Amino acid sequence: MSGAVSANEALLRAVRAGRTGEAAGLLDGMTDVERRACLPALKDLRKELRAAPWDAASRKAYPTLHAAGAACHTGAAGTATWLTAADLRWSQASPGVLLHVLGDRERDWLGDVAHRLAERPPLAQVPYELMSGLVRLSGCPVPTTETYVVGWIEQVGSLWQRGDTIFQRLRQDPYTAELVAAVFEIPDVGSRLDWLFGDGPDSWFTALAQLTREGTLDRKATVGACVARLLRGGVPSDCRVFLRLLTALELTRDEERERAADWLALASDAASTVASHAQSVLGSLALDGELTPRQLAEMSGGVLFRTEKKLVRAQLVLLGKALRRDPSSAAELLPAVAQAFGHEDTDVQERALKLVERHLTAASPEVRGEVADAAGELSPGLRVRAVETLGLDEADGVPEPYAELLPPAPEPARVPPAPDSAVELAEEVGALLASGGDVAAFERTLDGLVRHAYRDREALAEALKPVVARRWWVDADSRYTSVDGHFRADPHGLEVVLATLLGQVSTATLRKAVDHGPMADPCVHSALAAAFNARLWEAAHRLRTDPLPFLLATPTWGSGLLEPDELVARLDEYRRLGARPGAADFTQALLRVRREDSAAAEQAAALGTAEGNRLALWLTTDGPSMPRSSRRTSGVRILLELGELDGLPGEFPPAFRRLGRPVGLFEARAYCAHYWDRAERHHWLAVVPRRRELVAARLLRELSSVAVEGTRGDASVLPLLAEAPGEAGEAVHLGVAYGLGARHPEDRLSAVDALLVLAARGQLDAEGLGADLGQLMRRGAVKPLRLAESVRTAATTGAYGTVWEILRVALPVLLADLTTDGAAASARGFGELLAVAAECAERTGARGHMAHLGQAAERRGSSRLVTQARRLRATLDHGVAA
């Protein structure tokens, strides 16, 4: 026993000193019983090192500890777990050392460890040299997991020092066939292989193609696996890698013909690059007579419904060639061509119509009937042409009266009362902390916390403990961070109230926040944030010093509006309970209450309290007038400056008086914490309900960034601005204009939603928005191509008339530049914008003159811009309505 103890102590000393060689020598002479006896001490040392500072000298013990702990485990599962532990990952022993200390075990045991390591996720960063060494020592079947296969690929590609090629290394590796086959089964592997496979003559693609040609890899199986992977779809990198490999394999015509069904499926549903390849293969087969007209028609049915114009146009070219090669195929192919009549791009519709016109003369009556049925999908102008040139029934070309179709205007929703039980309230708190919530959810939860803390604070705190257990401030180490400092800088929504309930914030910190407000912050958002935060700090402070029975400012409606009779009833209940209203809470209630209610004013005055008298005066006087606004330019941007907001009472707390300060261009240029954190922006509209212009003006720089700088997510506030009560003025419309030109599709969709809501509520100034868009496109802040995608989306919902009114004003600005300079600086995408305008004009029956359109239509050539300018001019001259 003494010998075991001394060996144990010697091993522990060697591990602490980081003497790996000495530790390995001691382990070589130990039995399994002796190794297991050493394990508790090694585990204790690991716990000790885990708590030590990163720069401690004891860190040098980690590699030795890693090797010794793996060797002292006698079970394969324990060894694998020790080897891949997160705290040992960054200072682990080398694979050579690990193979030395583990190499004397049984072969089956080594194979078990190898497979357990290979099954770990890639984030475990298990060295490939260790796994492959264990496979070699054990003679076990090679693992085919993602961790092992990717490690193998990295290893093969990194041996450039040997002077041979990837092809030679793969041919010499006995496991190449098994591991290559495994590559096709690993999900989303393309993102890792995209750069590992490389380019050029010594790339993996070239090597694998050579291996299939010489028979090292089964060619039929490799081609089949490649095609199957493409059929499966997936992330773009997957499609890119496996398509490159398929191309490198250089399929023969027989191989392509055998997989005709696969090419048909890929052409219809695969990613654009894969579909293009499948289309080229099928086109070649079709023109060589190896694809039947029925198969070509089936292919066209899938491709012509795709959104990629390049694929659709290529398919129409292919159909034209096939019809010229074999006119008898018209019975099968012309109905397929007519499917393009419903394409969103009128250029595609026109190409399809020309193709039908060229080949319909020899078609049977049945085929002509099918084409006639499809002609109803054409744009109005082309539909009239189809009636004339195809000899169809003139009734098919008679337009129906146009009717604008807008979504229903959103109805205001009441804020439900706070939950009755503390447990139910805690569940709602958990949901808010996890994923956020709207104004209604936030306000009812905040009110619920105040109400339940007033009734039984201990029961509420007990119910909240499981919900907030993972918040960092629950058990924060004061040596590294200050909870008080965190909540003094910002209340962080409900968290300051929760932390106060659980005793994590000092009363002195809350008192400072209430007395002095936020830290100095001159940014353009600070006024709204200060007012929102003041009420949260006050609620938390009153929980500790003088609990409120409930909140006065909880809104009646999700927009933030508060009905005056509800506020009067709450003040009456405060009077009955002898409760003292919070200054910030009462001020917020005044800003939220709906005014001009004389009956409620009389009831408020009858309460006989100071707050009742203030409410009565507030309800019977005019509110603050909208501040003067002026436009300013900043680079390519157009921004707004606001003057001072008059009419805010002097008795308002300082945080709320800041709402009246002017908004200058310099403030709007300052980046701040609110620029990056968008979590509370949607609550700012409820701070000043019916004053959305104040909020929009303060958010205008962020809204402009989605178009100018390509930021993501800032336009998500636009639908809320559109739904909010109050005037929709310059700031709101400028924000929508920037959103319509946003870089990212989700931001453009938010702007389209806002546009449609404003139109449905009768609050859209289409002419003003069009003028803003024209100037922003001229300055380069909004790109025509992005705007075209946005307004096309809005139009296809049924708002063709609304979109036309906007473009009718916006387009002449760019057309004037085009006429003056010969080529507008922002001409890219201008043709697409003209196409949307022409579609809207055709459907609405618009007529009249558009400045500078004639000069654009008379330009030479057949570019998208010129053809769509001619189409729009013809529509405005002749008036075609859907």
Short mmCIF file of N, CA and C in Angstrom, two decimals, residues 295-358:
data_model
loop_
_atom_site.label_atom_id
_atom_site.label_comp_id
_atom_site.label_asym_id
_atom_site.label_seq_id
_atom_site.Cartn_x
_atom_site.Cartn_y
_atom_site.Cartn_z
N GLN A 295 -41.21 15.43 -72.12
CA GLN A 295 -40.24 15.68 -71.06
C GLN A 295 -39.80 17.15 -71.05
N LEU A 296 -39.62 17.73 -72.24
CA LEU A 296 -39.23 19.14 -72.32
C LEU A 296 -40.35 20.02 -71.78
N ALA A 297 -41.59 19.67 -72.07
CA ALA A 297 -42.72 20.44 -71.54
C ALA A 297 -42.80 20.32 -70.03
N GLU A 298 -42.53 19.13 -69.51
CA GLU A 298 -42.52 18.92 -68.06
C GLU A 298 -41.43 19.75 -67.40
N MET A 299 -40.27 19.77 -68.03
CA MET A 299 -39.17 20.59 -67.53
C MET A 299 -39.56 22.07 -67.52
N SER A 300 -40.17 22.52 -68.60
CA SER A 300 -40.55 23.93 -68.72
C SER A 300 -41.57 24.32 -67.65
N GLY A 301 -42.47 23.41 -67.34
CA GLY A 301 -43.45 23.71 -66.31
C GLY A 301 -42.83 24.04 -64.98
N GLY A 302 -41.68 23.44 -64.68
CA GLY A 302 -40.98 23.76 -63.44
C GLY A 302 -40.15 25.01 -63.54
N VAL A 303 -39.40 25.15 -64.64
CA VAL A 303 -38.46 26.26 -64.77
C VAL A 303 -39.17 27.59 -64.96
N LEU A 304 -40.24 27.62 -65.73
CA LEU A 304 -40.90 28.88 -66.04
C LEU A 304 -41.60 29.51 -64.84
N PHE A 305 -41.75 28.75 -63.77
CA PHE A 305 -42.34 29.32 -62.56
C PHE A 305 -41.27 29.77 -61.56
N ARG A 306 -40.02 29.63 -61.93
CA ARG A 306 -38.94 30.09 -61.06
C ARG A 306 -38.83 31.61 -61.13
N THR A 307 -38.24 32.20 -60.08
CA THR A 307 -38.11 33.66 -60.04
C THR A 307 -36.87 34.16 -60.75
N GLU A 308 -35.89 33.27 -61.02
CA GLU A 308 -34.65 33.71 -61.66
C GLU A 308 -34.90 33.98 -63.15
N LYS A 309 -34.82 35.24 -63.53
CA LYS A 309 -35.15 35.61 -64.90
C LYS A 309 -34.18 34.98 -65.90
N LYS A 310 -32.93 34.82 -65.50
CA LYS A 310 -31.96 34.23 -66.42
C LYS A 310 -32.37 32.81 -66.80
N LEU A 311 -32.81 32.03 -65.82
CA LEU A 311 -33.24 30.66 -66.10
C LEU A 311 -34.49 30.65 -66.98
N VAL A 312 -35.43 31.54 -66.67
CA VAL A 312 -36.68 31.57 -67.43
C VAL A 312 -36.42 31.95 -68.88
N ARG A 313 -35.60 32.97 -69.08
CA ARG A 313 -35.31 33.39 -70.45
C ARG A 313 -34.56 32.30 -71.22
N ALA A 314 -33.62 31.64 -70.55
CA ALA A 314 -32.89 30.55 -71.20
C ALA A 314 -33.84 29.42 -71.59
N GLN A 315 -34.86 29.18 -70.76
CA GLN A 315 -35.81 28.12 -71.08
C GLN A 315 -36.65 28.49 -72.29
N LEU A 316 -37.03 29.76 -72.39
CA LEU A 316 -37.79 30.19 -73.56
C LEU A 316 -36.95 30.08 -74.84
N VAL A 317 -35.66 30.40 -74.74
CA VAL A 317 -34.77 30.25 -75.88
C VAL A 317 -34.70 28.77 -76.29
N LEU A 318 -34.57 27.90 -75.30
CA LEU A 318 -34.52 26.47 -75.58
C LEU A 318 -35.81 25.99 -76.24
N LEU A 319 -36.96 26.45 -75.75
CA LEU A 319 -38.23 26.06 -76.35
C LEU A 319 -38.35 26.55 -77.79
N GLY A 320 -37.83 27.76 -78.05
CA GLY A 320 -37.86 28.27 -79.41
C GLY A 320 -37.02 27.42 -80.35
N LYS A 321 -35.84 27.02 -79.90
CA LYS A 321 -34.98 26.15 -80.71
C LYS A 321 -35.65 24.81 -80.96
N ALA A 322 -36.28 24.26 -79.93
CA ALA A 322 -36.94 22.96 -80.07
C ALA A 322 -38.11 23.05 -81.05
N LEU A 323 -38.86 24.16 -81.01
CA LEU A 323 -39.99 24.32 -81.93
C LEU A 323 -39.51 24.49 -83.37
N ARG A 324 -38.40 25.18 -83.56
CA ARG A 324 -37.87 25.33 -84.92
C ARG A 324 -37.34 24.00 -85.44
N ARG A 325 -36.73 23.23 -84.55
CA ARG A 325 -36.16 21.94 -84.95
C ARG A 325 -37.26 20.94 -85.30
N ASP A 326 -38.38 20.98 -84.54
CA ASP A 326 -39.46 20.02 -84.76
C ASP A 326 -40.79 20.73 -84.59
N PRO A 327 -41.34 21.33 -85.69
CA PRO A 327 -42.61 22.07 -85.57
C PRO A 327 -43.76 21.20 -85.07
N SER A 328 -43.66 19.89 -85.26
CA SER A 328 -44.75 19.02 -84.81
C SER A 328 -44.86 18.95 -83.29
N SER A 329 -43.83 19.44 -82.60
CA SER A 329 -43.87 19.41 -81.13
C SER A 329 -44.70 20.54 -80.55
N ALA A 330 -45.30 21.39 -81.41
CA ALA A 330 -46.04 22.55 -80.91
C ALA A 330 -47.19 22.14 -79.99
N ALA A 331 -47.82 21.01 -80.30
CA ALA A 331 -48.95 20.56 -79.47
C ALA A 331 -48.53 20.37 -78.02
N GLU A 332 -47.29 19.92 -77.79
CA GLU A 332 -46.80 19.69 -76.43
C GLU A 332 -46.17 20.96 -75.85
N LEU A 333 -45.45 21.72 -76.70
CA LEU A 333 -44.60 22.79 -76.17
C LEU A 333 -45.29 24.14 -76.06
N LEU A 334 -46.25 24.47 -76.95
CA LEU A 334 -46.87 25.79 -76.88
C LEU A 334 -47.65 26.00 -75.57
N PRO A 335 -48.41 25.03 -75.07
CA PRO A 335 -49.03 25.23 -73.75
C PRO A 335 -47.98 25.44 -72.65
N ALA A 336 -46.83 24.79 -72.80
CA ALA A 336 -45.76 25.02 -71.82
C ALA A 336 -45.24 26.44 -71.92
N VAL A 337 -45.05 26.96 -73.15
CA VAL A 337 -44.61 28.34 -73.33
C VAL A 337 -45.62 29.30 -72.70
N ALA A 338 -46.89 29.02 -72.88
CA ALA A 338 -47.94 29.91 -72.38
C ALA A 338 -47.96 30.00 -70.86
N GLN A 339 -47.33 29.06 -70.19
CA GLN A 339 -47.25 29.14 -68.74
C GLN A 339 -46.47 30.37 -68.29
N ALA A 340 -45.57 30.87 -69.16
CA ALA A 340 -44.79 32.07 -68.83
C ALA A 340 -45.63 33.33 -68.88
N PHE A 341 -46.88 33.25 -69.37
CA PHE A 341 -47.74 34.42 -69.40
C PHE A 341 -48.01 34.95 -67.99
N GLY A 342 -47.91 34.09 -67.00
CA GLY A 342 -48.18 34.52 -65.63
C GLY A 342 -46.95 34.96 -64.87
N HIS A 343 -45.81 35.06 -65.55
CA HIS A 343 -44.58 35.48 -64.88
C HIS A 343 -44.67 36.94 -64.47
N GLU A 344 -44.04 37.30 -63.35
CA GLU A 344 -44.12 38.68 -62.85
C GLU A 344 -43.38 39.67 -63.75
N ASP A 345 -42.41 39.20 -64.52
CA ASP A 345 -41.63 40.08 -65.40
C ASP A 345 -42.34 40.18 -66.75
N THR A 346 -42.75 41.38 -67.12
CA THR A 346 -43.46 41.54 -68.38
C THR A 346 -42.56 41.29 -69.58
N ASP A 347 -41.25 41.45 -69.42
CA ASP A 347 -40.35 41.10 -70.52
C ASP A 347 -40.44 39.62 -70.84
N VAL A 348 -40.51 38.80 -69.79
CA VAL A 348 -40.67 37.37 -69.98
C VAL A 348 -42.02 37.08 -70.65
N GLN A 349 -43.07 37.74 -70.19
CA GLN A 349 -44.38 37.56 -70.81
C GLN A 349 -44.33 37.89 -72.31
N GLU A 350 -43.67 38.99 -72.64
CA GLU A 350 -43.60 39.40 -74.05
C GLU A 350 -42.81 38.41 -74.88
N ARG A 351 -41.70 37.89 -74.32
CA ARG A 351 -40.92 36.88 -75.05
C ARG A 351 -41.78 35.65 -75.32
N ALA A 352 -42.51 35.22 -74.30
CA ALA A 352 -43.36 34.04 -74.47
C ALA A 352 -44.46 34.30 -75.49
N LEU A 353 -45.03 35.51 -75.47
CA LEU A 353 -46.08 35.84 -76.42
C LEU A 353 -45.55 35.85 -77.86
N LYS A 354 -44.35 36.39 -78.06
CA LYS A 354 -43.76 36.39 -79.39
C LYS A 354 -43.53 34.97 -79.87
N LEU A 355 -43.09 34.10 -78.98
CA LEU A 355 -42.84 32.71 -79.35
C LEU A 355 -44.15 32.02 -79.75
N VAL A 356 -45.20 32.28 -78.99
CA VAL A 356 -46.50 31.71 -79.32
C VAL A 356 -47.00 32.25 -80.65
N GLU A 357 -46.87 33.57 -80.87
CA GLU A 357 -47.32 34.17 -82.13
C GLU A 357 -46.61 33.53 -83.33
N ARG A 358 -45.36 33.19 -83.14
CA ARG A 358 -44.56 32.66 -84.25
C ARG A 358 -44.97 31.24 -84.62
#
